[in-house]
Coordinates of C-alpha atoms in Angstrom, one line a residue:
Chain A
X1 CA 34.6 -1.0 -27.2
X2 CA 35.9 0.6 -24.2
X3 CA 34.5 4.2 -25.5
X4 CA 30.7 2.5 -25.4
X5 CA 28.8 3.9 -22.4
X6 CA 27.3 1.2 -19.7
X7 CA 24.3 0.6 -21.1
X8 CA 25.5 0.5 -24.8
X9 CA 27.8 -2.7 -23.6
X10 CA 24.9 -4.2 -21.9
X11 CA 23.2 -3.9 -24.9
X12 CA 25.9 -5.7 -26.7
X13 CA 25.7 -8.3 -23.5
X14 CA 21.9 -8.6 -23.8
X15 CA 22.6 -9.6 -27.6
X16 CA 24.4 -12.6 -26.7
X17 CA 28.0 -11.0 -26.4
X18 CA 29.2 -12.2 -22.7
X19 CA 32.6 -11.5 -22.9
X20 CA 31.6 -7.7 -22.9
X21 CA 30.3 -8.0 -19.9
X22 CA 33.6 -8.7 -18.6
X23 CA 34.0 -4.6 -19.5
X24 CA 31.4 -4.0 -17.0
X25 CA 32.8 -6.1 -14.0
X26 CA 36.1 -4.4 -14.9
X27 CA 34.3 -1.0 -14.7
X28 CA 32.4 -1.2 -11.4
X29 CA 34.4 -3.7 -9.7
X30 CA 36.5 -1.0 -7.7
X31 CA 33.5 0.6 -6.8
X32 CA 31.5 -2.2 -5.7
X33 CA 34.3 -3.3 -3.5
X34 CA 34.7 -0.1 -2.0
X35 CA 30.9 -0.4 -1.2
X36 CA 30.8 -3.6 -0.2
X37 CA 33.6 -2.5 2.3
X38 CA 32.2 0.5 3.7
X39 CA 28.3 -0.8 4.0
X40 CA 29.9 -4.2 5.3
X41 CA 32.4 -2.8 7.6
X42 CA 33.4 -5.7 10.0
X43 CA 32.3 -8.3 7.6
X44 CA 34.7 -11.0 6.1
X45 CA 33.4 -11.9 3.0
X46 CA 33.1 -8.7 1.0
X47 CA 34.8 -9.8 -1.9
X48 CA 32.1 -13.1 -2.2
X49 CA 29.1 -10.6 -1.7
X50 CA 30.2 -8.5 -4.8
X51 CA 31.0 -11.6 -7.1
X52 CA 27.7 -12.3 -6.3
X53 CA 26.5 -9.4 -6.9
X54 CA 28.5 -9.0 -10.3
X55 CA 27.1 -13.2 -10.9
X56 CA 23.6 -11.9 -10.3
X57 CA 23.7 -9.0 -12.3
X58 CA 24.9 -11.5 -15.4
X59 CA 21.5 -13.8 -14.8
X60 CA 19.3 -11.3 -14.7
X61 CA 20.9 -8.4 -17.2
X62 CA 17.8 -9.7 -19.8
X63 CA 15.7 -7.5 -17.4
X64 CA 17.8 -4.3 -17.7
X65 CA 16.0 -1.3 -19.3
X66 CA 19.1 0.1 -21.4
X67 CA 16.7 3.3 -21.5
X68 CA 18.0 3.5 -17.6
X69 CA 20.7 4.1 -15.9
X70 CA 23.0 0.8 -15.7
X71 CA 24.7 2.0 -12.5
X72 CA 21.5 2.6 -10.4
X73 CA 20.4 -0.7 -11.9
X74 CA 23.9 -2.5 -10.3
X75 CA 23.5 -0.8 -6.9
X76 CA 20.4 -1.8 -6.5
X77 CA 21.7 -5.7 -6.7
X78 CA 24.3 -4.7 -5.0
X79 CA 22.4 -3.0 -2.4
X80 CA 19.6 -6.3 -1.8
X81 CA 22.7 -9.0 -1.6
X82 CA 24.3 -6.7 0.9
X83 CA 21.1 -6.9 2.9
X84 CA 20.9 -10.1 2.6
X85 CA 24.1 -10.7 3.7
X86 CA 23.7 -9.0 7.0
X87 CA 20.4 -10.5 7.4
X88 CA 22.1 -13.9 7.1
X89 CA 24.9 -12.8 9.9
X90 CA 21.9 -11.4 12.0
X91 CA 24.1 -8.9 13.8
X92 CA 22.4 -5.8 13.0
X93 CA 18.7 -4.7 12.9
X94 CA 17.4 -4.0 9.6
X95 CA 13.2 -2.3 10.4
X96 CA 10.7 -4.1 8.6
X97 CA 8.7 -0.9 8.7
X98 CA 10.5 2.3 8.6
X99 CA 8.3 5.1 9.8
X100 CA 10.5 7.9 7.7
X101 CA 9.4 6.2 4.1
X102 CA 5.9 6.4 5.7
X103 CA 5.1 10.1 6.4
X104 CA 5.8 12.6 3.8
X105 CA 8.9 14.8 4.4
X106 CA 9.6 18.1 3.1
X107 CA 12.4 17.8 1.2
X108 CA 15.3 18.3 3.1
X109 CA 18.4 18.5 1.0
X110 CA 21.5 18.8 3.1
X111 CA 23.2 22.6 2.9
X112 CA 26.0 23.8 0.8
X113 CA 27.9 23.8 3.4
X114 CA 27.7 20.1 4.2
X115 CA 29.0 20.3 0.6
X116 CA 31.9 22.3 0.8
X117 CA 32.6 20.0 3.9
X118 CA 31.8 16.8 1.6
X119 CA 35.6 15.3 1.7
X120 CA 35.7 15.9 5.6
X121 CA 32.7 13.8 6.3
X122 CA 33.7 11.1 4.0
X123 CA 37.0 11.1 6.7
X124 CA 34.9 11.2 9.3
X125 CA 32.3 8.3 7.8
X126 CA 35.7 6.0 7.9
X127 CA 36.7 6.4 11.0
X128 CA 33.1 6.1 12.6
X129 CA 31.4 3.0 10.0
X130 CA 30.7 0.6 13.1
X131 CA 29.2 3.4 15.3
X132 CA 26.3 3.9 12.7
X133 CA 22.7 1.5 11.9
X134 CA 23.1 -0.1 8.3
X135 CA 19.4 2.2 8.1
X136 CA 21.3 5.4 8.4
X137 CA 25.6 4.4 6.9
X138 CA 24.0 2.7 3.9
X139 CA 22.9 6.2 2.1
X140 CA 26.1 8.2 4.1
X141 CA 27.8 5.5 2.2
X142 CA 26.0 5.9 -1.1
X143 CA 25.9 9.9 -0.8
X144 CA 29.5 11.0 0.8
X145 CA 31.7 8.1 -0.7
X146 CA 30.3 6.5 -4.2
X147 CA 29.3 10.3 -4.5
X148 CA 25.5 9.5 -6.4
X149 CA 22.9 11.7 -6.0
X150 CA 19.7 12.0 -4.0
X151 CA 17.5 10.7 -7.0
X152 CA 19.9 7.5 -7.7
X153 CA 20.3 6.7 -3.7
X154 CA 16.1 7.1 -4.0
X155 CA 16.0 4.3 -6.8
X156 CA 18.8 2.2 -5.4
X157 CA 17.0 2.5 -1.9
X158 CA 13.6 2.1 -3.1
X159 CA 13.1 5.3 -0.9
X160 CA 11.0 8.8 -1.9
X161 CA 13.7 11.4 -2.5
X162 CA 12.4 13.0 0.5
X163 CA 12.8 10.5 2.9
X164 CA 16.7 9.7 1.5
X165 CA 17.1 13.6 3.0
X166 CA 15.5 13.1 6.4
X167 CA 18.3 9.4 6.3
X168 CA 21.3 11.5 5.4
X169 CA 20.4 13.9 7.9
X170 CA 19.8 12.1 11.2
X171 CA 23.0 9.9 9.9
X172 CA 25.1 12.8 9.4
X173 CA 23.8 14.5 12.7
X174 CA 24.5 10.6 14.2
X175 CA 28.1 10.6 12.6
X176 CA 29.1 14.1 14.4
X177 CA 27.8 12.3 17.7
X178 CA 30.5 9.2 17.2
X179 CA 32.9 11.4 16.1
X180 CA 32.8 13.6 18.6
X181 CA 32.6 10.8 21.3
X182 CA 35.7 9.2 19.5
X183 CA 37.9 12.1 19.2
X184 CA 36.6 14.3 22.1
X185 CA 38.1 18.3 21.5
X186 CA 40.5 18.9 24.4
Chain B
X1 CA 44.6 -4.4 -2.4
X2 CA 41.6 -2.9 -5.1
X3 CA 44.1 -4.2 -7.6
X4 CA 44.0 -7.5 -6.2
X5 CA 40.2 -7.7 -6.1
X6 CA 40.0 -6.1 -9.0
X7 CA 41.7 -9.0 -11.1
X8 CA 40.4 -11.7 -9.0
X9 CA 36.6 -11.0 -9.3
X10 CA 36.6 -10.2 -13.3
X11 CA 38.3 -13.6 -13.8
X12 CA 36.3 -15.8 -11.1
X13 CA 32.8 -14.1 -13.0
X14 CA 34.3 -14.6 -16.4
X15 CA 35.4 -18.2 -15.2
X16 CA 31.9 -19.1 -14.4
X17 CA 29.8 -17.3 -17.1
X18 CA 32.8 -19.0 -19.6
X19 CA 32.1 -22.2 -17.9
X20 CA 28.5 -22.3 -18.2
X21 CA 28.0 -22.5 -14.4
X22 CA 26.2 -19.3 -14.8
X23 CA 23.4 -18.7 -17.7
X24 CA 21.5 -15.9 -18.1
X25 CA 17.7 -15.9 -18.5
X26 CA 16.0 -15.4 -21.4
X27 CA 14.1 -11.9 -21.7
X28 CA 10.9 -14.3 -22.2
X29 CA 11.3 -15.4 -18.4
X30 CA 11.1 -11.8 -17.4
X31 CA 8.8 -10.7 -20.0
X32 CA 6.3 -13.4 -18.2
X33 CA 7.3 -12.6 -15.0
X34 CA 6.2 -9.0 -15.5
X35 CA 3.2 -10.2 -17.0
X36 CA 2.5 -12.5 -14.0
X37 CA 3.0 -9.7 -11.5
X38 CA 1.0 -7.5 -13.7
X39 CA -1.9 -10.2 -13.4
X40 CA -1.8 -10.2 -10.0
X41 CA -1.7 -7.0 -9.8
X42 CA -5.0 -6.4 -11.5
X43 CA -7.0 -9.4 -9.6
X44 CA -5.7 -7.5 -6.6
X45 CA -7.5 -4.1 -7.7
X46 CA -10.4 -6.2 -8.6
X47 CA -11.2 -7.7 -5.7
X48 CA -10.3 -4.4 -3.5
X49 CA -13.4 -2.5 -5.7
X50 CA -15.4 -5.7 -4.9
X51 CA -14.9 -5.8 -1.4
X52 CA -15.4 -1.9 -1.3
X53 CA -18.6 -2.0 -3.5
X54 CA -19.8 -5.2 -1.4
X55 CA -19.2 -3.2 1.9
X56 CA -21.0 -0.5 0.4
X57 CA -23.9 -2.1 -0.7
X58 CA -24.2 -4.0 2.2
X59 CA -25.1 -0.8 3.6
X60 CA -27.5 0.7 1.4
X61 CA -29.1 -2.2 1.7
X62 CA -29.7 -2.2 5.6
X63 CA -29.8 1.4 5.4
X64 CA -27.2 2.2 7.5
X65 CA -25.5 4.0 5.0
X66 CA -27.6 6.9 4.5
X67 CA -27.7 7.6 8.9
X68 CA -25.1 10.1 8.8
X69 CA -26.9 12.6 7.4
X70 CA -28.8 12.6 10.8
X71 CA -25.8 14.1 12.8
X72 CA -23.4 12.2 15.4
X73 CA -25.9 9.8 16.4
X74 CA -26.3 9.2 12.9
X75 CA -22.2 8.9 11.9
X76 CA -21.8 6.4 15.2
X77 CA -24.6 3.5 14.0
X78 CA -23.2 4.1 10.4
X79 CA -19.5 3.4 12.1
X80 CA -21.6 0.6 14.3
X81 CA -22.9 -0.7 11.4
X82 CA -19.7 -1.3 8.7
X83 CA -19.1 -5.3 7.6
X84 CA -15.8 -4.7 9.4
X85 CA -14.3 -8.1 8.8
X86 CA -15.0 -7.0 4.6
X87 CA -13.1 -3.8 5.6
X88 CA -10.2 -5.9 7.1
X89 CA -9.9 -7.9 4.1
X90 CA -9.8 -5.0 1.8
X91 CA -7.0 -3.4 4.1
X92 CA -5.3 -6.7 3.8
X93 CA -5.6 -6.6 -0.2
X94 CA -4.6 -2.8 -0.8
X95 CA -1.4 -3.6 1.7
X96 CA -0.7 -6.5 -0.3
X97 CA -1.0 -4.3 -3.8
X98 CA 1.3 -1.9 -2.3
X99 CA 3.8 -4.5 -1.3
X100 CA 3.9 -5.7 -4.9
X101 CA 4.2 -1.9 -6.2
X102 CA 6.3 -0.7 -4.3
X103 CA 8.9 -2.4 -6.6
X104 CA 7.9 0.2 -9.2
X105 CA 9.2 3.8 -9.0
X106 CA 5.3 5.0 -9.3
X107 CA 5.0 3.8 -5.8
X108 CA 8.2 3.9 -3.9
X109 CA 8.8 7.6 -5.0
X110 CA 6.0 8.6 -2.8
X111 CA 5.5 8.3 1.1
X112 CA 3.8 4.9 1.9
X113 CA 1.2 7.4 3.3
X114 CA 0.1 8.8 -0.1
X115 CA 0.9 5.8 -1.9
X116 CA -1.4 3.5 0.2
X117 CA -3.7 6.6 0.5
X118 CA -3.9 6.8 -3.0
X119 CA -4.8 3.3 -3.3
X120 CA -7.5 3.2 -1.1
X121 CA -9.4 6.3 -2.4
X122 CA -9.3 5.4 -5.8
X123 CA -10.3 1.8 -4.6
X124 CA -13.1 3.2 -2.9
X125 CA -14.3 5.5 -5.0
X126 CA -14.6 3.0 -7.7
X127 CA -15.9 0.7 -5.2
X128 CA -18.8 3.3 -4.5
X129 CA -19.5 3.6 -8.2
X130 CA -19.5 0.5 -8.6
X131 CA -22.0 -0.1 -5.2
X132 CA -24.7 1.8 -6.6
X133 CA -24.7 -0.4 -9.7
X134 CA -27.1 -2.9 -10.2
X135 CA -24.0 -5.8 -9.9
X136 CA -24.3 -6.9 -6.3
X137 CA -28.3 -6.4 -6.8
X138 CA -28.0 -9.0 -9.3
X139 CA -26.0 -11.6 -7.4
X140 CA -28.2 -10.8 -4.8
X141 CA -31.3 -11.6 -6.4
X142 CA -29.4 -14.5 -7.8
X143 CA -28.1 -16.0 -4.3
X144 CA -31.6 -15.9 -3.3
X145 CA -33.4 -17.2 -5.8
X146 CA -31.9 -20.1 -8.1
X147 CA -28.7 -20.0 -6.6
X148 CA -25.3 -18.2 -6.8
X149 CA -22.3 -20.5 -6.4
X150 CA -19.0 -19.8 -4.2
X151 CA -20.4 -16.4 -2.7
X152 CA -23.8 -17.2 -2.4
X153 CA -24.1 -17.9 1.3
X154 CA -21.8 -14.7 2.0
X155 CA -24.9 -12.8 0.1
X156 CA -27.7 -14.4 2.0
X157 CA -26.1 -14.3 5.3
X158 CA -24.6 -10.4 4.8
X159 CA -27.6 -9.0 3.5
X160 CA -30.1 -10.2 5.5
X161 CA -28.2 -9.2 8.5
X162 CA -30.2 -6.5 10.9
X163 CA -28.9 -3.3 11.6
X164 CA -29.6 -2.1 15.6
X165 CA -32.0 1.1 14.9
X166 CA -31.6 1.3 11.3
X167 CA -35.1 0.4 9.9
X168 CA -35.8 0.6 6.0
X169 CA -39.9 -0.3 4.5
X170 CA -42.9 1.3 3.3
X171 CA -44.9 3.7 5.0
X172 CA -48.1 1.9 5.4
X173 CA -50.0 4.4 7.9
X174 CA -49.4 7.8 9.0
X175 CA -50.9 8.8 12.8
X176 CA -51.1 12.0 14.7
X177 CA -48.1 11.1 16.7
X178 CA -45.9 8.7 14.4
X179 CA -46.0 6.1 12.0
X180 CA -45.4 2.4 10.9
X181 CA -44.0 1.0 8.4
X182 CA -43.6 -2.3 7.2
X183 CA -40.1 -3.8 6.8
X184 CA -38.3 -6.2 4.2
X185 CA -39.3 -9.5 6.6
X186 CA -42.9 -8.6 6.9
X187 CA -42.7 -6.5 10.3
X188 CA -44.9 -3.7 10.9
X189 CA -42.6 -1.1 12.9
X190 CA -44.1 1.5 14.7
X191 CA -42.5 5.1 15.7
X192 CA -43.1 8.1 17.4
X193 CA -42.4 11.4 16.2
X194 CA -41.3 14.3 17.8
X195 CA -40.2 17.9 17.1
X196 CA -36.9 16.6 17.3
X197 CA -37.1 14.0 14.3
X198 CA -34.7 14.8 11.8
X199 CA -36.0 15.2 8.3
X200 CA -33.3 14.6 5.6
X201 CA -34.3 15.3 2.0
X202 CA -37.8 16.0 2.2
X203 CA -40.5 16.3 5.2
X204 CA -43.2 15.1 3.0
X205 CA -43.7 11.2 4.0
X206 CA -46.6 10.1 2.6
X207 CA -48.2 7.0 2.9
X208 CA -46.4 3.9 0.3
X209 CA -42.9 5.8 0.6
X210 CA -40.0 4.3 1.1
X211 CA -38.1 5.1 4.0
X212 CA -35.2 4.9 6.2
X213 CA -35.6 5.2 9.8
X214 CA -33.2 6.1 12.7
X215 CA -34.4 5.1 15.7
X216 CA -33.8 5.3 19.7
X217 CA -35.9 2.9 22.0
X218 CA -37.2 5.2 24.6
X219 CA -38.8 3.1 27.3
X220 CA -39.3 -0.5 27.5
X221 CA -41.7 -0.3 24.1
X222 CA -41.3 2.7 22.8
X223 CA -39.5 3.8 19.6
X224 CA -38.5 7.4 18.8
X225 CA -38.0 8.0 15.7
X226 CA -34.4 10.1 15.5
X227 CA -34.5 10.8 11.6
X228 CA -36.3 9.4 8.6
X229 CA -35.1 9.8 5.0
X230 CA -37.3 9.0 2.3
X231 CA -35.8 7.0 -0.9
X232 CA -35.6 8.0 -4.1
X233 CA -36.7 5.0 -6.6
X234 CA -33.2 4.9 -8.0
X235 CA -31.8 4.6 -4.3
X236 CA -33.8 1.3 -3.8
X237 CA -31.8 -1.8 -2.9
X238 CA -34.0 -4.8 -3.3
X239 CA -38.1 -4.6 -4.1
X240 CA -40.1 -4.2 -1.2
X241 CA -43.6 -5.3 -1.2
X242 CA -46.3 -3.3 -1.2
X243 CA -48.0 -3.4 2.3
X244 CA -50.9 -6.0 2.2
X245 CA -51.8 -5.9 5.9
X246 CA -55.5 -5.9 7.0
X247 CA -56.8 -2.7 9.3
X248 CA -53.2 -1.2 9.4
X249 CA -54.3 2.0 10.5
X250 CA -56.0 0.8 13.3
X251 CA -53.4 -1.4 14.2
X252 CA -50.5 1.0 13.7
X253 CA -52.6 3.4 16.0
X254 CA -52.7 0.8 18.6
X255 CA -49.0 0.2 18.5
X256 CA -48.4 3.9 19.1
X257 CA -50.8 3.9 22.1
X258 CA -49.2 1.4 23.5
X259 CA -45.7 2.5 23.2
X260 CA -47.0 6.7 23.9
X261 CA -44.7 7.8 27.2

């Protein structure tokens, strides 16, 4: 059971088989938690948000495409409770309208050098969390720590891929700033 | 601490799902959800082409929209001249078809430029299409004569709204200096020609032609006549009588006397 991919267990869950889906809360729990924590810095009740998450995923798993990817398809729950749960604590603006998903962008991937230098932002994304809008640490987030790619932040985001380039840019250009204005170079 | 978590949220989910506090919907509930949204959907894209093909007949049938053709003067009436609160509504309805699709990776994969761009073109290049049909002629005809329920006021009070200095009839006489025609209510119209009328199509307006006229009040009576387009048959909105009015010549003459600078 445990060699089944993702979406062969949710197969197995859409049959009628709940306990697998225990394999799948096992499987992502660690990362959802670890998203929860970074996209919800400074907000108590993490761990709730992803059982719900994990709860809503369960009612819902009927309307899973097992054609697709099962982890884009749990980040994107993920990703609307954790919007909803800073909409409910109303600390932090969330744009109705966001201009960059508006206008098209040309795609603007980030260099290889912000590759080589992946593990180094990640550090720096820790250490600067509260300094950065939900709009921008969400995909810095999705891109530096969970490690998906453009296309799979696009789906989870409901974003064109372009405009999850222009995001990661202006956040990682935002990040340097807080950074920077943290740890100032003597 | 991941440990922790780890144990504690795979047992609380399991504990719930196991206690039956948590069910999971049938694929049928979905299935019909998908099927309701895809309904929507397509009453959405329905009444977008009919509010583009109403706006646009609306216009052929004042005339208004065949004015650009006689340069800026021409684009501004035709701007003047659109059943902007239609316009609104169709805005209204392609916003709300892309609210609903951009839940589908067709729509959300492109800018919300192209994808509501997108929208509206094809929406209105159906909705032309569908303008030059004989649809709206029909409920037209039927809102006037034995009745058309729901919309049938919105016809009558639309389409027999007046355009300022858009004037569609028949040619009924053809003088030195201008000419008259005789409009959809019964009015004879005169106007003066100049060197500068614009011509579109053809130059050749004989008397009984359809027409379209573009037209600039001069002085307190007079009316210049900026542009004239003559209708094909296929281009007619609604029937226009043929001109029954006794000594027209010499009446349209007089009206041209009296409105010569």
């Amino acid at each position: 059971m445990h060699g089944l991919s993702d979406e062969e267990i949710t197969l197995k869950v859409q049959a009628g088989d709940s306990e697998s889906f225990g394999i799948l809360v096992t499987r992502y729990e660690t990362k959802m938690m670890r998203y929860a924590n970074k996209f919800l810095f400074g907000y108590d009740e993490a761990q709730d948000v992803v059982q719900e998450v994990f709860i809503k995923a369960y009612i819902h798993v009927q309307s899973f495409d097992p054609t697709q990817k099962f982890s884009s398809w749990l980040y994107r729950i993920a990703h609307n409770e954790f919007i909803n749960a800073i909409k409910k604590k109303g600390r932090e603006p969330l744009p109705l309208i966001d201009p960059d998903a508006f206008f098209p962008h040309l795609v603007s991937k980030l260099t290889a050098d912000d590759d080589i230098h992946k593990k180094e932002t990640a550090e720096m994304l820790e250490k600067c969390l509260n300094k950065l809008d939900p709009k921008y640490r969400e995909p810095l987030v999705l891109y530096y720590i969970e490690e998906l790619d453009y296309k799979d932040i696009a789906d989870i985001l409901r974003l064109p891929t372009s405009t999850v380039g222009v995001r990661l840019k202006r956040g990682k250009d935002m990040l340097k700033k807080a950074y920077d204005e943290l740890y100032p170079v003597l | 601490m991941t440990g922790s978590h780890k144990h504690t949220i795979q047992e609380l989910v399991q504990k719930e799902i196991e206690a039956g506090n948590v069910k999971m919907r049938p694929k049928y509930y979905f299935v019909a959800h998908t099927g309701l949204i895809f309904l929507v959907m397509v009453l959405i894209v329905l009444l977008s082409v009919y509010l583009a093909s109403f706006s646009v007949f609306i216009l052929r049938n004042n005339g208004a929209w065949f004015v650009p053709a006689f340069g800026a003067k021409g684009v501004m009436q035709f701007i003047a001249s659109i059943p902007w609160a239609l316009v609104l509504l169709l805005a209204a309805s392609v916003a709300a078809l892309e609210i609903i699709m951009r839940k589908y990776t067709v729509s959300y994969r492109k800018p919300l430029l192209i994808s509501v761009g997108g929208a509206l073109l094809i929406v209105c290049t159906v909705g032309v299409y569908v303008g030059y049909t004989s649809f709206h002629k029909q409920l037209l005809t039927r809102a006037e004569g034995p009745g058309l329920p729901v919309v049938g006021s919105m016809y009558k009070n639309l389409c027999s709204r007046k355009v300022n200095n858009v004037h569609r009839g028949v040619v009924v006489s053809l003088q030195e200096n201008g000419f008259c025609i005789h409009d959809g209510a019964g009015k004879l119209l005169a106007f003066i020609m100049s060197p500068t009328t614009k011509f579109s199509e053809t130059k050749e307006v004989e008397e009984g032609a359809h027409v379209v006229v573009l037209s600039r009040r001069q002085k307190e009576h007079a009316v210049h006549a900026v542009g004239i387009r003559k209708m094909a048959h296929e281009e007619e909105v609604r029937h226009m009588a043929d001109a029954t009015v006794k000594d027209v010549a010499q009446k349209c003459k007089l009206m041209l006397v009296s409105q010569a600078p």
